């Protein structure tokens, strides 16, 4: 069986009216591959961030609430794009693929049961976003490629550390993705999106 490609759908795309049709069109270009989707939190997670600032929730509580916001955006994407199915278990991916659908990972269980047991788990901080979660999932699945679908273009000659400095990926992404040979960056809002390698 081929190893799955992980596709991170940026939360900044969730308020874009063309997201469903554009993402569906992109997924069709990769129909021969096994895919897994991770969705960013966008404005939904920003609400948690604001409430944390207002009420000083603390890292653990705000982290737990932020992960629940990613569950919500996963279900949102599944509601607007055909043939997607939300699951919180890696073991369920095979069943979803067998039904000719694409799994979207609701990541809370993965972080609690898989990443937390690693030697270098993602820290419970606002610096760690769904970029790093997608990278850790790709590493856990031994994925041949991680695709980052974003709302901003990648300037020329940008590597992962510089992308983090520019705010195109989260500050922890270069470390989270250090084991990934192939990371591809794509501005999905471009009229003709072009995949660009994001090197180490």
mmCIF file of C-alpha atoms in Angstrom:
data_model
loop_
_atom_site.group_PDB
_atom_site.id
_atom_site.type_symbol
_atom_site.label_atom_id
_atom_site.label_comp_id
_atom_site.label_asym_id
_atom_site.label_seq_id
_atom_site.Cartn_x
_atom_site.Cartn_y
_atom_site.Cartn_z
ATOM 1 C CA UNK A 1 0.000 0.000 0.000
ATOM 2 C CA UNK A 2 1.229 3.492 -0.806
ATOM 3 C CA UNK A 3 1.967 5.844 2.046
ATOM 4 C CA UNK A 4 -0.552 8.686 2.385
ATOM 5 C CA UNK A 5 0.124 12.296 1.504
ATOM 6 C CA UNK A 6 -0.853 14.746 4.247
ATOM 7 C CA UNK A 7 -2.600 17.925 3.096
ATOM 8 C CA UNK A 8 -2.865 20.843 5.505
ATOM 9 C CA UNK A 9 -5.738 23.206 4.670
ATOM 10 C CA UNK A 10 -4.913 26.565 6.197
ATOM 11 C CA UNK A 11 -7.453 28.088 8.544
ATOM 12 C CA UNK A 12 -7.133 31.369 6.640
ATOM 13 C CA UNK A 13 -8.932 29.664 3.749
ATOM 14 C CA UNK A 14 -12.075 28.886 5.742
ATOM 15 C CA UNK A 15 -13.668 32.290 5.136
ATOM 16 C CA UNK A 16 -13.066 32.090 1.377
ATOM 17 C CA UNK A 17 -16.279 31.444 -0.599
ATOM 18 C CA UNK A 18 -14.325 29.574 -3.284
ATOM 19 C CA UNK A 19 -12.704 27.133 -0.861
ATOM 20 C CA UNK A 20 -15.043 24.190 -1.443
ATOM 21 C CA UNK A 21 -14.877 24.235 -5.243
ATOM 22 C CA UNK A 22 -11.157 25.022 -5.386
ATOM 23 C CA UNK A 23 -10.196 22.361 -2.851
ATOM 24 C CA UNK A 24 -12.400 19.773 -4.533
ATOM 25 C CA UNK A 25 -10.716 20.583 -7.849
ATOM 26 C CA UNK A 26 -7.257 20.272 -6.285
ATOM 27 C CA UNK A 27 -8.091 16.947 -4.636
ATOM 28 C CA UNK A 28 -9.226 15.589 -7.998
ATOM 29 C CA UNK A 29 -5.726 16.236 -9.376
ATOM 30 C CA UNK A 30 -4.427 13.828 -6.729
ATOM 31 C CA UNK A 31 -7.185 11.218 -6.956
ATOM 32 C CA UNK A 32 -4.720 8.377 -7.536
ATOM 33 C CA UNK A 33 -3.059 8.973 -4.153
ATOM 34 C CA UNK A 34 -4.120 8.180 -0.615
ATOM 35 C CA UNK A 35 -4.677 11.497 1.122
ATOM 36 C CA UNK A 36 -5.213 12.703 4.684
ATOM 37 C CA UNK A 37 -6.338 16.242 5.525
ATOM 38 C CA UNK A 38 -5.584 18.401 8.544
ATOM 39 C CA UNK A 39 -7.547 21.665 8.833
ATOM 40 C CA UNK A 40 -6.391 24.851 10.507
ATOM 41 C CA UNK A 41 -8.490 26.718 13.019
ATOM 42 C CA UNK A 42 -8.729 30.146 11.403
ATOM 43 C CA UNK A 43 -11.171 32.541 13.027
ATOM 44 C CA UNK A 44 -12.592 29.763 15.214
ATOM 45 C CA UNK A 45 -9.275 29.238 16.991
ATOM 46 C CA UNK A 46 -8.751 33.001 17.108
ATOM 47 C CA UNK A 47 -11.836 33.192 19.350
ATOM 48 C CA UNK A 48 -10.135 30.850 21.820
ATOM 49 C CA UNK A 49 -6.962 32.933 21.602
ATOM 50 C CA UNK A 50 -8.950 36.097 22.408
ATOM 51 C CA UNK A 51 -10.728 34.432 25.326
ATOM 52 C CA UNK A 52 -7.397 33.196 26.663
ATOM 53 C CA UNK A 53 -6.099 36.766 26.553
ATOM 54 C CA UNK A 54 -9.249 38.063 28.260
ATOM 55 C CA UNK A 55 -9.592 35.431 30.969
ATOM 56 C CA UNK A 56 -5.989 34.168 31.334
ATOM 57 C CA UNK A 57 -7.034 30.572 30.800
ATOM 58 C CA UNK A 58 -3.488 29.258 30.941
ATOM 59 C CA UNK A 59 -1.591 27.082 28.482
ATOM 60 C CA UNK A 60 -3.234 23.744 29.262
ATOM 61 C CA UNK A 61 -6.833 24.975 29.151
ATOM 62 C CA UNK A 62 -6.341 27.164 26.097
ATOM 63 C CA UNK A 63 -4.495 24.323 24.339
ATOM 64 C CA UNK A 64 -7.358 21.909 25.037
ATOM 65 C CA UNK A 65 -9.944 24.406 23.785
ATOM 66 C CA UNK A 66 -7.876 25.209 20.703
ATOM 67 C CA UNK A 67 -7.746 21.505 19.815
ATOM 68 C CA UNK A 68 -11.521 21.322 20.122
ATOM 69 C CA UNK A 69 -11.770 24.256 17.725
ATOM 70 C CA UNK A 70 -9.801 22.177 15.200
ATOM 71 C CA UNK A 71 -12.360 19.399 15.594
ATOM 72 C CA UNK A 72 -15.027 21.957 14.686
ATOM 73 C CA UNK A 73 -13.222 23.182 11.563
ATOM 74 C CA UNK A 74 -12.634 19.583 10.490
ATOM 75 C CA UNK A 75 -16.394 18.989 10.571
ATOM 76 C CA UNK A 76 -16.976 22.302 8.795
ATOM 77 C CA UNK A 77 -14.735 21.295 5.894
ATOM 78 C CA UNK A 78 -16.406 17.889 5.663
ATOM 79 C CA UNK A 79 -19.765 19.662 5.460
ATOM 80 C CA UNK A 80 -18.819 21.789 2.443
ATOM 81 C CA UNK A 81 -16.532 19.499 0.411
ATOM 82 C CA UNK A 82 -17.877 16.186 -0.949
ATOM 83 C CA UNK A 83 -16.308 12.836 -0.110
ATOM 84 C CA UNK A 84 -14.499 13.903 3.043
ATOM 85 C CA UNK A 85 -14.949 12.086 6.355
ATOM 86 C CA UNK A 86 -13.866 13.214 9.820
ATOM 87 C CA UNK A 87 -12.153 10.745 12.129
ATOM 88 C CA UNK A 88 -10.058 11.093 15.266
ATOM 89 C CA UNK A 89 -8.288 7.749 14.816
ATOM 90 C CA UNK A 90 -5.418 6.983 12.460
ATOM 91 C CA UNK A 91 -6.607 3.367 12.483
ATOM 92 C CA UNK A 92 -9.823 4.463 10.744
ATOM 93 C CA UNK A 93 -8.044 5.872 7.689
ATOM 94 C CA UNK A 94 -8.120 2.526 5.870
ATOM 95 C CA UNK A 95 -11.891 2.279 6.254
ATOM 96 C CA UNK A 96 -12.358 5.803 4.903
ATOM 97 C CA UNK A 97 -10.094 5.136 1.906
ATOM 98 C CA UNK A 98 -11.919 1.868 1.224
ATOM 99 C CA UNK A 99 -15.118 3.912 0.882
ATOM 100 C CA UNK A 100 -13.363 6.133 -1.710
ATOM 101 C CA UNK A 101 -13.352 9.083 0.657
ATOM 102 C CA UNK A 102 -10.613 11.273 2.110
ATOM 103 C CA UNK A 103 -10.143 11.291 5.893
ATOM 104 C CA UNK A 104 -9.879 14.549 7.818
ATOM 105 C CA UNK A 105 -8.112 14.102 11.127
ATOM 106 C CA UNK A 106 -9.690 15.692 14.191
ATOM 107 C CA UNK A 107 -6.305 15.913 15.903
ATOM 108 C CA UNK A 108 -6.986 15.932 19.651
ATOM 109 C CA UNK A 109 -6.704 12.167 20.127
ATOM 110 C CA UNK A 110 -3.621 11.961 17.885
ATOM 111 C CA UNK A 111 -1.843 14.558 20.016
ATOM 112 C CA UNK A 112 -2.926 12.948 23.293
ATOM 113 C CA UNK A 113 -2.228 9.326 22.351
ATOM 114 C CA UNK A 114 0.554 9.453 19.749
ATOM 115 C CA UNK A 115 2.470 12.705 19.741
ATOM 116 C CA UNK A 116 2.438 13.079 23.533
ATOM 117 C CA UNK A 117 4.331 9.780 23.807
ATOM 118 C CA UNK A 118 7.081 10.873 21.421
ATOM 119 C CA UNK A 119 10.485 12.037 22.633
ATOM 120 C CA UNK A 120 9.715 15.600 21.508
ATOM 121 C CA UNK A 121 5.954 16.255 21.732
ATOM 122 C CA UNK A 122 4.406 19.452 20.429
ATOM 123 C CA UNK A 123 4.417 21.963 23.293
ATOM 124 C CA UNK A 124 1.140 23.328 24.602
ATOM 125 C CA UNK A 125 1.695 26.877 23.402
ATOM 126 C CA UNK A 126 0.144 29.269 20.913
ATOM 127 C CA UNK A 127 3.345 29.037 18.850
ATOM 128 C CA UNK A 128 2.328 25.509 17.833
ATOM 129 C CA UNK A 129 -0.467 25.534 15.260
ATOM 130 C CA UNK A 130 -2.004 23.073 12.848
ATOM 131 C CA UNK A 131 1.104 23.493 10.651
ATOM 132 C CA UNK A 132 3.131 21.629 13.260
ATOM 133 C CA UNK A 133 0.309 19.154 13.887
ATOM 134 C CA UNK A 134 0.200 18.305 10.169
ATOM 135 C CA UNK A 135 3.984 17.903 10.135
ATOM 136 C CA UNK A 136 3.882 15.532 13.100
ATOM 137 C CA UNK A 137 1.111 13.510 11.465
ATOM 138 C CA UNK A 138 3.101 13.286 8.224
ATOM 139 C CA UNK A 139 6.110 12.100 10.203
ATOM 140 C CA UNK A 140 4.049 9.515 12.113
ATOM 141 C CA UNK A 141 2.604 8.172 8.837
ATOM 142 C CA UNK A 142 5.991 8.223 7.095
ATOM 143 C CA UNK A 143 4.315 10.325 4.405
ATOM 144 C CA UNK A 144 6.135 10.945 1.125
ATOM 145 C CA UNK A 145 4.890 14.543 1.095
ATOM 146 C CA UNK A 146 3.280 17.210 3.248
ATOM 147 C CA UNK A 147 1.303 19.796 1.267
ATOM 148 C CA UNK A 148 0.575 23.184 2.835
ATOM 149 C CA UNK A 149 -2.428 24.904 1.251
ATOM 150 C CA UNK A 150 -2.274 28.570 2.206
ATOM 151 C CA UNK A 151 -3.713 32.005 1.444
ATOM 152 C CA UNK A 152 -0.378 33.759 0.883
ATOM 153 C CA UNK A 153 2.279 33.280 -1.764
ATOM 154 C CA UNK A 154 5.738 31.944 -0.959
ATOM 155 C CA UNK A 155 8.532 34.353 -1.948
ATOM 156 C CA UNK A 156 11.492 32.984 -3.946
ATOM 157 C CA UNK A 157 14.329 31.164 -2.181
ATOM 158 C CA UNK A 158 12.488 30.668 1.097
ATOM 159 C CA UNK A 159 13.303 27.669 3.280
ATOM 160 C CA UNK A 160 11.391 26.434 6.319
ATOM 161 C CA UNK A 161 13.146 28.610 8.942
ATOM 162 C CA UNK A 162 12.658 31.727 6.818
ATOM 163 C CA UNK A 163 9.017 30.796 6.170
ATOM 164 C CA UNK A 164 8.551 30.686 9.946
ATOM 165 C CA UNK A 165 10.234 34.086 10.338
ATOM 166 C CA UNK A 166 7.896 35.507 7.693
ATOM 167 C CA UNK A 167 4.842 34.103 9.485
ATOM 168 C CA UNK A 168 3.950 31.760 6.616
ATOM 169 C CA UNK A 169 4.198 28.731 8.926
ATOM 170 C CA UNK A 170 4.229 28.577 12.704
ATOM 171 C CA UNK A 171 7.478 29.192 14.616
ATOM 172 C CA UNK A 172 7.791 25.531 15.627
ATOM 173 C CA UNK A 173 7.194 24.140 12.140
ATOM 174 C CA UNK A 174 10.876 23.851 11.110
ATOM 175 C CA UNK A 175 11.491 21.599 14.105
ATOM 176 C CA UNK A 176 8.231 19.661 13.713
ATOM 177 C CA UNK A 177 8.980 19.052 10.021
ATOM 178 C CA UNK A 178 12.675 18.271 10.416
ATOM 179 C CA UNK A 179 12.128 14.615 9.515
ATOM 180 C CA UNK A 180 10.158 15.395 6.346
ATOM 181 C CA UNK A 181 12.085 15.337 3.099
ATOM 182 C CA UNK A 182 9.331 16.795 0.937
ATOM 183 C CA UNK A 183 7.157 19.735 1.967
ATOM 184 C CA UNK A 184 5.202 21.537 -0.758
ATOM 185 C CA UNK A 185 3.672 24.997 -0.404
ATOM 186 C CA UNK A 186 0.681 26.133 -2.452
ATOM 187 C CA UNK A 187 -1.257 29.407 -2.426
ATOM 188 C CA UNK A 188 -4.719 27.993 -3.067
ATOM 189 C CA UNK A 189 -6.168 31.457 -3.690
ATOM 190 C CA UNK A 190 -3.988 31.961 -6.768
ATOM 191 C CA UNK A 191 -5.894 31.779 -10.041
ATOM 192 C CA UNK A 192 -3.342 29.160 -11.149
ATOM 193 C CA UNK A 193 -1.912 27.632 -7.949
ATOM 194 C CA UNK A 194 1.649 26.404 -8.416
ATOM 195 C CA UNK A 195 3.193 23.942 -5.931
ATOM 196 C CA UNK A 196 6.548 25.178 -4.622
ATOM 197 C CA UNK A 197 9.013 23.038 -2.649
ATOM 198 C CA UNK A 198 9.719 24.287 0.878
ATOM 199 C CA UNK A 199 13.216 22.993 1.652
ATOM 200 C CA UNK A 200 14.887 22.357 4.981
#
